[in-house]
Coordinates of C-alpha atoms in Angstrom, one line a residue:
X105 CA 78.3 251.5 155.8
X106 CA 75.5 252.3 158.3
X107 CA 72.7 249.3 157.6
X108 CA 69.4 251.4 157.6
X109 CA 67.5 252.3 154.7
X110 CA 64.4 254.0 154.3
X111 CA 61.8 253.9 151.9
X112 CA 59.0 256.8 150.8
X113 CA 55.9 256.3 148.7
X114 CA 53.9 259.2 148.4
X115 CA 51.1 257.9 146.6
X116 CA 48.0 259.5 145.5
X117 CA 46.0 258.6 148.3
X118 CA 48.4 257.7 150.7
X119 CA 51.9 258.3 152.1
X120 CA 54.0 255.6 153.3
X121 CA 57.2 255.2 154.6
X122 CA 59.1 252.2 156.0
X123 CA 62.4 251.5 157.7
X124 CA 64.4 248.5 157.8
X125 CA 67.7 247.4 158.3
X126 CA 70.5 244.2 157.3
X127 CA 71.0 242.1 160.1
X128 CA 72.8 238.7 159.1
X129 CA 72.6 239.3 155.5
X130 CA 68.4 239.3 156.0
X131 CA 66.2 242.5 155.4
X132 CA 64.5 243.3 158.6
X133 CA 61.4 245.8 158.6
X134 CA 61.9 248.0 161.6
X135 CA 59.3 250.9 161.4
X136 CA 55.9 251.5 159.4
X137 CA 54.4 254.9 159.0
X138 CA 51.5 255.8 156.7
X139 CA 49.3 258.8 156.4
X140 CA 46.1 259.4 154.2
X141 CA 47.1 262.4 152.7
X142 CA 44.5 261.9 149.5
X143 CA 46.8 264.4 147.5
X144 CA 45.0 263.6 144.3
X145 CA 42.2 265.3 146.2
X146 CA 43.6 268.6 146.2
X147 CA 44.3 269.0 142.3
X148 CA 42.1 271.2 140.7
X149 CA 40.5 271.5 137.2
X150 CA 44.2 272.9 135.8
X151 CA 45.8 270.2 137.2
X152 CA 47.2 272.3 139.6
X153 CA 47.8 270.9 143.9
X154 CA 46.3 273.4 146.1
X155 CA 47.9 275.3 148.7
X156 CA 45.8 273.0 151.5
X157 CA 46.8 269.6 149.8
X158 CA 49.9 270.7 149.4
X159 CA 50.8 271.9 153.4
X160 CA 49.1 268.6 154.6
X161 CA 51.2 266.7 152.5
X162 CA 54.6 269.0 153.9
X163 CA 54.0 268.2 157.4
X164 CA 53.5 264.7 157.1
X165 CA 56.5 264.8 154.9
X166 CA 58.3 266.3 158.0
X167 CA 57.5 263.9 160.6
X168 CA 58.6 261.2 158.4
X169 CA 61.7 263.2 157.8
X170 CA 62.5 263.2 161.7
X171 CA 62.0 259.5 162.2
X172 CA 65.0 258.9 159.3
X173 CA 67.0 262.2 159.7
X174 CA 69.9 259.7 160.9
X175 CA 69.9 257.4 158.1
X176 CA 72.2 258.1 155.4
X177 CA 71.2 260.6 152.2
X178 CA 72.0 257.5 150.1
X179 CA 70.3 255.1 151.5
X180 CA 67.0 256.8 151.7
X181 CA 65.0 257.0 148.2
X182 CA 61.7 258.9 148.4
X183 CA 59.4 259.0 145.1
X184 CA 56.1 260.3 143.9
X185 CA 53.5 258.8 141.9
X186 CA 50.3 259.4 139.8
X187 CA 49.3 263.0 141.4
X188 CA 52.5 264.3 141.0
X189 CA 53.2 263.1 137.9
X190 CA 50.0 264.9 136.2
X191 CA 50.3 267.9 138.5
X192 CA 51.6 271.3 136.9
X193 CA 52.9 273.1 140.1
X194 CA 54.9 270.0 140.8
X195 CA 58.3 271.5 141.1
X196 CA 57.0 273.9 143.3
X197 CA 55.9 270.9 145.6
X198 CA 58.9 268.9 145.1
X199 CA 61.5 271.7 146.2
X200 CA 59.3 272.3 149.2
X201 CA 58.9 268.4 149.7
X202 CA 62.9 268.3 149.8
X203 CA 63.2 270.5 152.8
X204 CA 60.6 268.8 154.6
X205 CA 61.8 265.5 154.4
X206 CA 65.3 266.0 154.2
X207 CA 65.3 264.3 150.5
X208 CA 65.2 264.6 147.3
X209 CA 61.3 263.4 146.0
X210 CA 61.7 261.2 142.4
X211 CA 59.1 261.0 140.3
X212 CA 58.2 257.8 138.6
X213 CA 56.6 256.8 135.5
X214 CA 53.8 254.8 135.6
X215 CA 55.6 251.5 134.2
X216 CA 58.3 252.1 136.8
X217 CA 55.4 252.4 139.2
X218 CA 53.9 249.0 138.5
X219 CA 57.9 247.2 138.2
X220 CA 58.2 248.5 141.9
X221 CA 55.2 247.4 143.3
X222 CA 55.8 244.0 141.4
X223 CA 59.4 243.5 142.9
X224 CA 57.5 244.7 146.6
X225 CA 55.2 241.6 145.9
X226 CA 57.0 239.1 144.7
X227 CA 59.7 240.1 147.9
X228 CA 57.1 239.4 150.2
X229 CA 55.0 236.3 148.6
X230 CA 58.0 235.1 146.2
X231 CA 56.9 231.9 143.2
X232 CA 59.8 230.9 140.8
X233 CA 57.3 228.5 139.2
X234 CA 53.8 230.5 138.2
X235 CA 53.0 233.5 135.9
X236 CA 51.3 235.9 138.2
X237 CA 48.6 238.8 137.7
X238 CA 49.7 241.6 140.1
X239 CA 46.8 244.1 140.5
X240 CA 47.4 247.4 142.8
X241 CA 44.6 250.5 142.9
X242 CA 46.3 253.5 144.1
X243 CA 44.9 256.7 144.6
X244 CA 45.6 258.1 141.3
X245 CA 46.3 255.5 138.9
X246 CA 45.8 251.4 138.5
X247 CA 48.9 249.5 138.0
X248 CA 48.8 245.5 136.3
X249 CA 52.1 243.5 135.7
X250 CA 52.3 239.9 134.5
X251 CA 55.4 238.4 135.9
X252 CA 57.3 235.3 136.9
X253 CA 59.8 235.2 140.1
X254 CA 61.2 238.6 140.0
X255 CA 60.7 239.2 136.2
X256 CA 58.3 240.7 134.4
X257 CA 56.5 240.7 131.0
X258 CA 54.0 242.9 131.1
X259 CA 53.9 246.4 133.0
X260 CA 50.9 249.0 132.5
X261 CA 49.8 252.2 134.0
X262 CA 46.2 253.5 133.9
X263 CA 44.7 256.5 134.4
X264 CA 42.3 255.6 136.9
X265 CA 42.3 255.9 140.6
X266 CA 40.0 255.6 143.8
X267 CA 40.4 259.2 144.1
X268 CA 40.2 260.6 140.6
X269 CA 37.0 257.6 140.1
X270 CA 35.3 258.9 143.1
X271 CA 35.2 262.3 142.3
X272 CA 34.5 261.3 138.7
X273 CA 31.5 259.2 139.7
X274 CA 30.9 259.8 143.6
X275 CA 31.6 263.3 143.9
X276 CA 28.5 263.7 146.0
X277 CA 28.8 261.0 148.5
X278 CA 25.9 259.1 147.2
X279 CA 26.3 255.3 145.9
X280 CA 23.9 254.4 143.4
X281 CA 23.3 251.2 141.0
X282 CA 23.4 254.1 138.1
X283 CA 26.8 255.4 138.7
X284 CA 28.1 252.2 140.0
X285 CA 27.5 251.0 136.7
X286 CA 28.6 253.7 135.1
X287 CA 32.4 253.5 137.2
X288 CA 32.6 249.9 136.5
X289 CA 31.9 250.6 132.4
X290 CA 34.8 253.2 132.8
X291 CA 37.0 251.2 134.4
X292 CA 36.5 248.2 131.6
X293 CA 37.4 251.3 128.8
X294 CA 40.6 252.2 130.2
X295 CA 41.3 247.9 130.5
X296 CA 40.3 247.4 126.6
X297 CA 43.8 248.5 126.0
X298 CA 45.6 246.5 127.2
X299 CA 43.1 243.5 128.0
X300 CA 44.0 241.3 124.6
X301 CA 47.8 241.9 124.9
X302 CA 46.9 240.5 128.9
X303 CA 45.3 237.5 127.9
X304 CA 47.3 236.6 125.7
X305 CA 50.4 236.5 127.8
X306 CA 48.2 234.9 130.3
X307 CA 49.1 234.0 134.2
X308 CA 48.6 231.2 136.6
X309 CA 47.5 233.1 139.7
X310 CA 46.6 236.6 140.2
X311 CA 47.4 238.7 143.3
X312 CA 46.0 242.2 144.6
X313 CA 48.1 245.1 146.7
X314 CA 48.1 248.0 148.1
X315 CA 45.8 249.9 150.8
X316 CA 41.9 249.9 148.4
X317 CA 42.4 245.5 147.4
X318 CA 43.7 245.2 151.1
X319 CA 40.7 247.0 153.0
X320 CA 38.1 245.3 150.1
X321 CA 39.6 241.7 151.6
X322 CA 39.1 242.8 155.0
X323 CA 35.5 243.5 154.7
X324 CA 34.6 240.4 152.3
X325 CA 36.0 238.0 155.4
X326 CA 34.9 239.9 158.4
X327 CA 31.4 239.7 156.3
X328 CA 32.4 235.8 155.5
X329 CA 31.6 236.2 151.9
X330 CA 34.6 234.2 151.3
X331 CA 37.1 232.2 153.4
X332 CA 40.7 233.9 151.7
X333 CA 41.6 236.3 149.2
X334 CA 38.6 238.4 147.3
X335 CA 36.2 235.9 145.0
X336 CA 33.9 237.2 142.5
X337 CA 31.1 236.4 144.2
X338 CA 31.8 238.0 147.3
X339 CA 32.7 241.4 145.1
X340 CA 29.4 241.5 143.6
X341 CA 27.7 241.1 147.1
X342 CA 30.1 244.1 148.7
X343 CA 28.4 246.2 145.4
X344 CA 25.3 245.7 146.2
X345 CA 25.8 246.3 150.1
X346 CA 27.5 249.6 149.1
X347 CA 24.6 250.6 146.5
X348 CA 22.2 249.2 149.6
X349 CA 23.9 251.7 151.9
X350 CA 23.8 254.4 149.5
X351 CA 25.9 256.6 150.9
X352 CA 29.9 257.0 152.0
X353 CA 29.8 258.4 155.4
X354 CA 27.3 256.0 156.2
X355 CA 29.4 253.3 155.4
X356 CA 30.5 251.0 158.8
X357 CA 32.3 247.6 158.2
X358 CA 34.8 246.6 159.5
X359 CA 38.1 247.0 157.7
X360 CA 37.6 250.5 156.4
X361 CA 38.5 253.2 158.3
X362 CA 36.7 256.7 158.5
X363 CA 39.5 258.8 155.5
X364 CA 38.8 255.7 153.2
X365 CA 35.6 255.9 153.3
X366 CA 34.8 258.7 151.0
X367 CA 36.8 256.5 148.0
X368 CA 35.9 253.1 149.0
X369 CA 33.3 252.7 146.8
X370 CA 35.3 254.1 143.4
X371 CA 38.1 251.5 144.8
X372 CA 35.7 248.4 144.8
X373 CA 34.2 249.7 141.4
X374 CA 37.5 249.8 139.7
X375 CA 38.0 246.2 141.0
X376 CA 35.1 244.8 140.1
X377 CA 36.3 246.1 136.0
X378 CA 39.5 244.0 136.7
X379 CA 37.4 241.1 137.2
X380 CA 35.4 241.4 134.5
X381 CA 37.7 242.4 132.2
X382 CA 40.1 239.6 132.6
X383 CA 37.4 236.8 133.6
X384 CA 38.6 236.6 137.4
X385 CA 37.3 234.3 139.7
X386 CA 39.3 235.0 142.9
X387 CA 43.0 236.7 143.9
X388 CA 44.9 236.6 146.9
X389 CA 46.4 239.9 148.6
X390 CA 49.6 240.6 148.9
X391 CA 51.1 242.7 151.8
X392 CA 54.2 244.3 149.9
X393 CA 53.3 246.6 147.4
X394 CA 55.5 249.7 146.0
X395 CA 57.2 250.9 149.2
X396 CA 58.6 247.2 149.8
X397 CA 59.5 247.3 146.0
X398 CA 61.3 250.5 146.3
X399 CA 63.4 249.2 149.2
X400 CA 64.8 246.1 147.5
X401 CA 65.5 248.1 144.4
X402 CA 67.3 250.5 146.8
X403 CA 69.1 247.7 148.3
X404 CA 70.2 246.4 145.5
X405 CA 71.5 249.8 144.1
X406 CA 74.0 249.8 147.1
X407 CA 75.2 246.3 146.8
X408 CA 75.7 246.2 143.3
X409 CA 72.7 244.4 141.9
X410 CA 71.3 247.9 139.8
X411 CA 68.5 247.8 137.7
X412 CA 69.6 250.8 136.1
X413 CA 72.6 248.7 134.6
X414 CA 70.8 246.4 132.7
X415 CA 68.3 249.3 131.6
X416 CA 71.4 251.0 129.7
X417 CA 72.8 247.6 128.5
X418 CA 69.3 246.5 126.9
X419 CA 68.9 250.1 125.0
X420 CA 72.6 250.5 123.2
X421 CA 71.5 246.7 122.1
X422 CA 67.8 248.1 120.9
X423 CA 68.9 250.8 119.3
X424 CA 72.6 249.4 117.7
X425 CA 74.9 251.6 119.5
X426 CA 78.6 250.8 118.6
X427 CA 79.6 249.6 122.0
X428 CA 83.6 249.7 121.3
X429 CA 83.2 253.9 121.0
X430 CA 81.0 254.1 123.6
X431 CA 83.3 252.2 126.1
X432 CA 86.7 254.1 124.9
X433 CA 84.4 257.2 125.7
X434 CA 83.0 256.0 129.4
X435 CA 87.2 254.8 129.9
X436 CA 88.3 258.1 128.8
X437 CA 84.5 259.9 131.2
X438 CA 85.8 258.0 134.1
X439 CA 89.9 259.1 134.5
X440 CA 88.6 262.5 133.7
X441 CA 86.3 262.2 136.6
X442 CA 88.4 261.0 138.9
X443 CA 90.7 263.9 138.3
X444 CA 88.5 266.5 138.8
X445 CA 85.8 264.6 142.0
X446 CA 87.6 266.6 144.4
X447 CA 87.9 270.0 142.8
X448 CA 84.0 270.1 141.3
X449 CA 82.7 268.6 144.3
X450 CA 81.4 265.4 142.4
X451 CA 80.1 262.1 143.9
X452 CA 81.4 258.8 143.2
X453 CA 78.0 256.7 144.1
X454 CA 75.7 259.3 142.1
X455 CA 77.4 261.4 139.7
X456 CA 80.0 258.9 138.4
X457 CA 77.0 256.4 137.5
X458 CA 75.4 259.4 135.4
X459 CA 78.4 260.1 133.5
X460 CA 79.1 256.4 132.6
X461 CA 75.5 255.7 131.4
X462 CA 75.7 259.0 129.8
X463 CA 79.1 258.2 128.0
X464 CA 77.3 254.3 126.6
X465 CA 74.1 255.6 124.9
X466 CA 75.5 259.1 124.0
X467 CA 75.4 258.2 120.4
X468 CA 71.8 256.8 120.7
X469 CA 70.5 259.6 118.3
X470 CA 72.4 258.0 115.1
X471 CA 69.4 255.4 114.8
X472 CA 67.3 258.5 114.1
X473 CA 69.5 260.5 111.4
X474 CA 73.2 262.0 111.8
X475 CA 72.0 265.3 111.4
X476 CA 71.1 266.7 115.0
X477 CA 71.7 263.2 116.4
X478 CA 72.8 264.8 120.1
X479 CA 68.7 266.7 120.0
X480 CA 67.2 262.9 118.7
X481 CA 69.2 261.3 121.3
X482 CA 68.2 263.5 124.1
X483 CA 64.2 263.0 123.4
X484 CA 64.5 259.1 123.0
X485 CA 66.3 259.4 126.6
X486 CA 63.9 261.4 128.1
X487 CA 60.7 260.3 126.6
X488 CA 61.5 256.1 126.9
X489 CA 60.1 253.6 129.6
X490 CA 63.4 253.1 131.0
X491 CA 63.0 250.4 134.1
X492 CA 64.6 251.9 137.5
X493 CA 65.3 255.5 136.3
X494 CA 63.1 258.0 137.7
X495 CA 61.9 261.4 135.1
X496 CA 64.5 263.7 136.8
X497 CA 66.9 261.1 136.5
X498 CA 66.2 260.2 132.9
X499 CA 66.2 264.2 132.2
X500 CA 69.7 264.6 133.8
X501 CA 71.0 261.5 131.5
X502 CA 68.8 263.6 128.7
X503 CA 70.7 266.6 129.4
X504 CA 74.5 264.7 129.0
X505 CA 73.2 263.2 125.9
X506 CA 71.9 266.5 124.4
X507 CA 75.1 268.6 125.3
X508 CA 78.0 266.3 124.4
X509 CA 78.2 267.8 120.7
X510 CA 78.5 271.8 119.1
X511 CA 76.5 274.5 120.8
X512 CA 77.0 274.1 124.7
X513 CA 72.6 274.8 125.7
X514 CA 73.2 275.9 129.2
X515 CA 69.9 277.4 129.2
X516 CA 68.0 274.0 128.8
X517 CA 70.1 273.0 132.2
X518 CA 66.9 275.2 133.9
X519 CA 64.7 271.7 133.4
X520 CA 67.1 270.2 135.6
X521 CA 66.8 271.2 139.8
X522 CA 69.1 274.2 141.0
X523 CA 70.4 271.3 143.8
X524 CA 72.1 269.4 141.2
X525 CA 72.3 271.6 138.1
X526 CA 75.9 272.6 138.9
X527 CA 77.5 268.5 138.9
X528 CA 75.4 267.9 136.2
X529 CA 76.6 270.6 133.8
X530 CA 80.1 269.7 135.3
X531 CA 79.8 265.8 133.8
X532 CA 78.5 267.5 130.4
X533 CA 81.7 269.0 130.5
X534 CA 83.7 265.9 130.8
X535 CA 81.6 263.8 128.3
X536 CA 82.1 266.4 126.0
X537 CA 86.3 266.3 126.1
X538 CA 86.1 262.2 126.3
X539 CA 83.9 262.3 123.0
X540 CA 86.3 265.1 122.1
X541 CA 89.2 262.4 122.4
X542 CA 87.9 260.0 120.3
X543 CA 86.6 261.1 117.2
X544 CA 88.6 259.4 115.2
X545 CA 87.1 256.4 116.7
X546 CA 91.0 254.6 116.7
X547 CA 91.7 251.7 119.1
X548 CA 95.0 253.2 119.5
X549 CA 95.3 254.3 123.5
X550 CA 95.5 258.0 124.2
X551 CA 98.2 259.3 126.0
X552 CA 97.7 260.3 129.9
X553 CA 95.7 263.4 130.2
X554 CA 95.6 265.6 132.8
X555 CA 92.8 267.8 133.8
X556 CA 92.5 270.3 136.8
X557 CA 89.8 272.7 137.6
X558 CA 88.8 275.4 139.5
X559 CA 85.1 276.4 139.3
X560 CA 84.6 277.5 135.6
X561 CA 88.4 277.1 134.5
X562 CA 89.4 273.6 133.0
X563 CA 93.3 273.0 132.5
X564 CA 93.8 269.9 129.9
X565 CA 97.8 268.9 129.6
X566 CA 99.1 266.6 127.1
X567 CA 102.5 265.2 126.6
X568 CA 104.7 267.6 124.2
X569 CA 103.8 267.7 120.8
X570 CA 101.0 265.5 120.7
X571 CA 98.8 268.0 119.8
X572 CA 101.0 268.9 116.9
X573 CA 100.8 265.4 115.7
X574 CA 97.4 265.5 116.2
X575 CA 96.3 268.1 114.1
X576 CA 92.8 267.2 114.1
X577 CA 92.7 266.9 117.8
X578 CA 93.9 270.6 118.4
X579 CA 91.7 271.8 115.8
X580 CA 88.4 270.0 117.6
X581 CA 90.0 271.4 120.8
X582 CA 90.1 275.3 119.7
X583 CA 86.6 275.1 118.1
X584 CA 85.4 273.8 121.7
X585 CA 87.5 276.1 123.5
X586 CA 85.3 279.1 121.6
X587 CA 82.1 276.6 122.1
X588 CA 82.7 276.9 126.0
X589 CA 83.4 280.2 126.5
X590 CA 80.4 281.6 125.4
X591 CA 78.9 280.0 128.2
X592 CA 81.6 281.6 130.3
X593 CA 83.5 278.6 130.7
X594 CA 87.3 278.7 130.7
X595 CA 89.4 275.9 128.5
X596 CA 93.1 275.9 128.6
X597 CA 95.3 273.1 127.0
X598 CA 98.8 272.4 125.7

C-alpha cells in the first residue's frame, strides 16, 4: 500500500491541505497548502453560497486536487466545516467540489469538528498527565474540548466565527470601543452554555489553534506584550490598539496578513470572551489543529485503529441492543457480501464497514417502541453525535437502518449522493436477507447460502428442503420477494 496520505480542511475561512507520508513507522509532513477562501463570506441572507464564493473555492479545490491526484482515493479524506454545514445549496457545492478535487468532500458536525482538531493538537504537543483546554476560532464556528492525552471529555461547537462576528459587528470596516464591546458580550452569550458544565470539568493548561489564536500570538510577541503564548493582559492591550487604529485596512502589524485583516478584529474579540468567560490568564498555541487531526484519524482508519469502531460499540451499549442478534446478523451481512463484492461492484475497505455497522445497531429503534422501530432507528442514527462519522456517512448507515424491515423506501435513497446511491441500496439489500435469516433469533447455525446477482436479479439457494422445514422462513421469504419487486428488484430462491 502506497504510504501517502493527504488531508483537506475546508474551513470557513480558510482551505488547507497537507501531505505526508510513513517513513520508518513515523508520520512525516511533506507538503502544506493553504488558501483564504473566506467561504463563509459568500453566504447570503438564505443561507445560500454564492456563485463567486463558490468558483473561488472550485479552483483552489483544483490545484489542491493536482498536487495529490497520485495519492490513493482511500487515503485522501477531504471534509467541510461550519459554512457548509449551515449552507442550503451545499449539495450543489459538494458535487462540484468532487470533481474539482478528485474527492469526495464530508461534512462534519461540529463535535466531530472539535474531536479532530483535538486529536491534531494533542498529535503535535502530546501530555498524558494534564487536563487541557483546547480553544480553535475558525471562520464559521468556535470549537472548545477538555481532554487528557488523546481523550476527551468535553467537545462543543458554537455558532460564532471570525467571519460570521465580523460581518455581524464589523461589517463596515470600522473598529470601535461600542461594537467591540458589543462582539465580546456576544461571544460571552453563546459561552454561558456551556461555561458551568466547563468549569466544572475543569483543566490544567489551556491551548489555542488554528490560523485567528495563531496570527493574535504573533502580533502580541512581535509587539513584546508577552514573552510566549497569548496572556490576558497582552489581549486587552491588542483591543485597544485595534479600537486605537479604528479601522481594518488600516491595520499593519506584523503577523497578519492583508486577507485576514478584514476579520482580525471579530477573531481577537471572540478570544478575548474565552478569556473572560472561563477566567484565563494565559494559553499556549498549538501548531496542529483540524487538518493534522484529520490525518491521524485517517491513518488510523487504514491501519486498523478506527474511531468509527468504538463509536458503534459505545451506542448498542447506550441504547441496550441485543448484541448476540446483532452479531448472527453482521456473520450472516458479511458471507452474503462476500458473495456478491464482485458482481455489485462493492468495496471491501468502505462498503463492507457500512454493512457491518449497519448489521450491529439495526435494531437500535426497539429502545424507542416496536412499532416503526426501523423509522425510530433511522432518526437516532442520523440525528446522534456519533464521534468519526461524517453526516453523509451517518445518513448512509441511516438509510441501512431505516430499510432493513417491510416497505423497501427507495425514494428516501435520493438523500444519499447519485455516486454511491447504487452500493448503498445494494447493502440494504443484503441486511435485509441476513435479518430475514434470523428472525427466529435461534443460535442454531444456518445452512450455507448461496447468493448470485446480476444488477437488479438476486438468486438465493438453499440446501433441499430446508425451506420446507422452515415454513416460516419461506413464508418471510415470499412476502419480501413481493416487498422487492415493487421497487423492481428481482428475488429468486429455492
Amino acid at each position: 500500500m502506497d504510504e501517502s496520505y493527504a488531508a483537506v480542511d475546508l474551513g470557513s475561512n480558510s482551505f488547507h491541505m497537507i501531505v505526508a507520508s510513513i517513513v520508518d513507522g513515523r508520520l512525516q509532513i511533506i507538503d502544506r497548502m493553504k488558501e483564504m477562501v473566506r467561504l463563509a463570506s459568500g453566504l447570503n441572507d438564505e443561507q445560500e453560497l454564492s456563485k463567486e464564493s463558490m468558483q473561488q473555492a472550485l479552483e483552489c479545490l483544483q490545484r489542491f486536487g493536482q498536487r495529490i491526484q497520485e495519492i490513493p482515493r482511500l487515503n485522501v479524506r477531504a471534509v467541510g466545516t461550519n459554512t457548509l454545514r449551515q449552507a442550503k445549496n451545499g449539495n450543489v457545492f459538494l458535487s462540484q467540489a468532487h470533481s474539482a478535487l478528485g474527492h469526495p468532500v464530508e461534512i462534519i458536525a461540529g463535535r466531530e469538528e472539535a474531536r479532530l482538531i483535538y486529536l491534531g493538537v494533542a498529535h503535535s504537543l502530546y501530555d498524558e498527565n494534564n487536563k487541557r483546554l483546547v480553544i480553535d476560532i475558525g471562520g464559521g464556528s468556535t470549537e472548545l474540548v477538555i481532554g487528557q492525552g488523546f481523550d476527551t471529555y468535553a467537545t462543543e461547537s458554537l455558532h460564532m466565527g471570525c467571519v460570521n462576528i465580523s460581518q455581524r459587528f464589523f461589517d463596515d470596516g470600522k473598529i470601535k470601543a461600542k461594537k467591540m464591546r458589543k462582539a465580546v458580550l456576544f461571544a460571552m452569550q453563546e459561552l454561558e452554555s456551556i461555561e458551568t458544565a466547563y468549569k466544572k470539568t475543569g483543566w490544567d493548561s489551556a491551548l489555542g489553534s488554528s490560523g485567528t489564536i495563531i496570527a493574535v500570538r504573533d502580533v502580541v510577541q512581535a509587539q513584546g506584550w508577552c514573552d510566549s503564548g497569548i496572556t490576558l493582559s497582552a489581549l486587552m492591550k491588542l483591543m485597544e490598539a485595534l479600537i486605537e487604529i479604528g479601522d481594518s485596512a488600516s491595520i499593519d502589524f506584523v503577523g497578519v496578513p492583508e486577507r485576514r485583516k478584514p476579520v482580525f478584529a471579530s477573531g481577537v474579540a471572540i478570544l478575548y470572551g474565552v478569556f473572560e468567560t472561563l477566567k484565563l490568564e494565559q494559553i499556549n498555541v498549538s501548531e496542529g489543529a483540524l487538518r493534522e487531526g484529520l490525518l491521524y484519524d485517517l491513518i488510523g482508519r487504514m491501519h486498523n485503529e478506527d474511531i468509527r469502531d468504538k463509536t458503534i460499540e459505545i451506542v448498542t451499549q447506550r441504547y441496550s441492543i441485543d448484541t448476540e442478534q446483532a452479531n448472527r446478523v453482521k456473520d450472516t451481512a458479511e458471507k452474503l457480501f462476500h458473495q456478491v463484492k464482485t458482481d455489485w461492484e462493492l468495496d471491501e475497505k468502505t462498503d463492507l464497514k457500512l454493512l457491518t455497522w449497519g448489521a450491529l445497531i439495526h435494531e437500535i429503534g426497539l429502545s424507542v417502541a416496536h412499532s416503526q422501530y426501523h423509522r425510530h432507528g433511522a432518526y437516532l442514527t442520523a440525528n446522534s453525535d456519533l464521534s468519526g462519522f461524517s453526516r453523509q456517512e451517518q445518513m448512509k448507515l441511516a438509510m441501512l437502518v431505516r430499510s432493513h424491515r417491510r416497505k423497501f423506501p427507495l425514494e428516501e435513497f435520493e438523500s444519499i449522493a447519485v455516486s454511491t446511491k447504487t452500493s448503498v441500496i445494494r447493502l440494504c439489500i443484503l441486511l435485509r436477507l441476513a435479518v430475514l435469516l434470523h428472525r427466529s433469533r435461534s443460535n442454531s447455525d444456518l445452512p450455507e447460502i448461496r447468493i448470485g446477482v446480476n444488477k437488479n436479479r438476486i438468486t438465493l439457494d438453499s440446501p433441499s428442503d430446508w425451506l420446507e422445514q422452515n415454513p416460516l422462513t419461506l413464508a418471510d421469504l415470499n412476502t419480501e420477494q413481493d416487498l422487492l419487486q415493487a421497487s423492481d428488484i428481482k428475488l429468486i430462491f429455492d
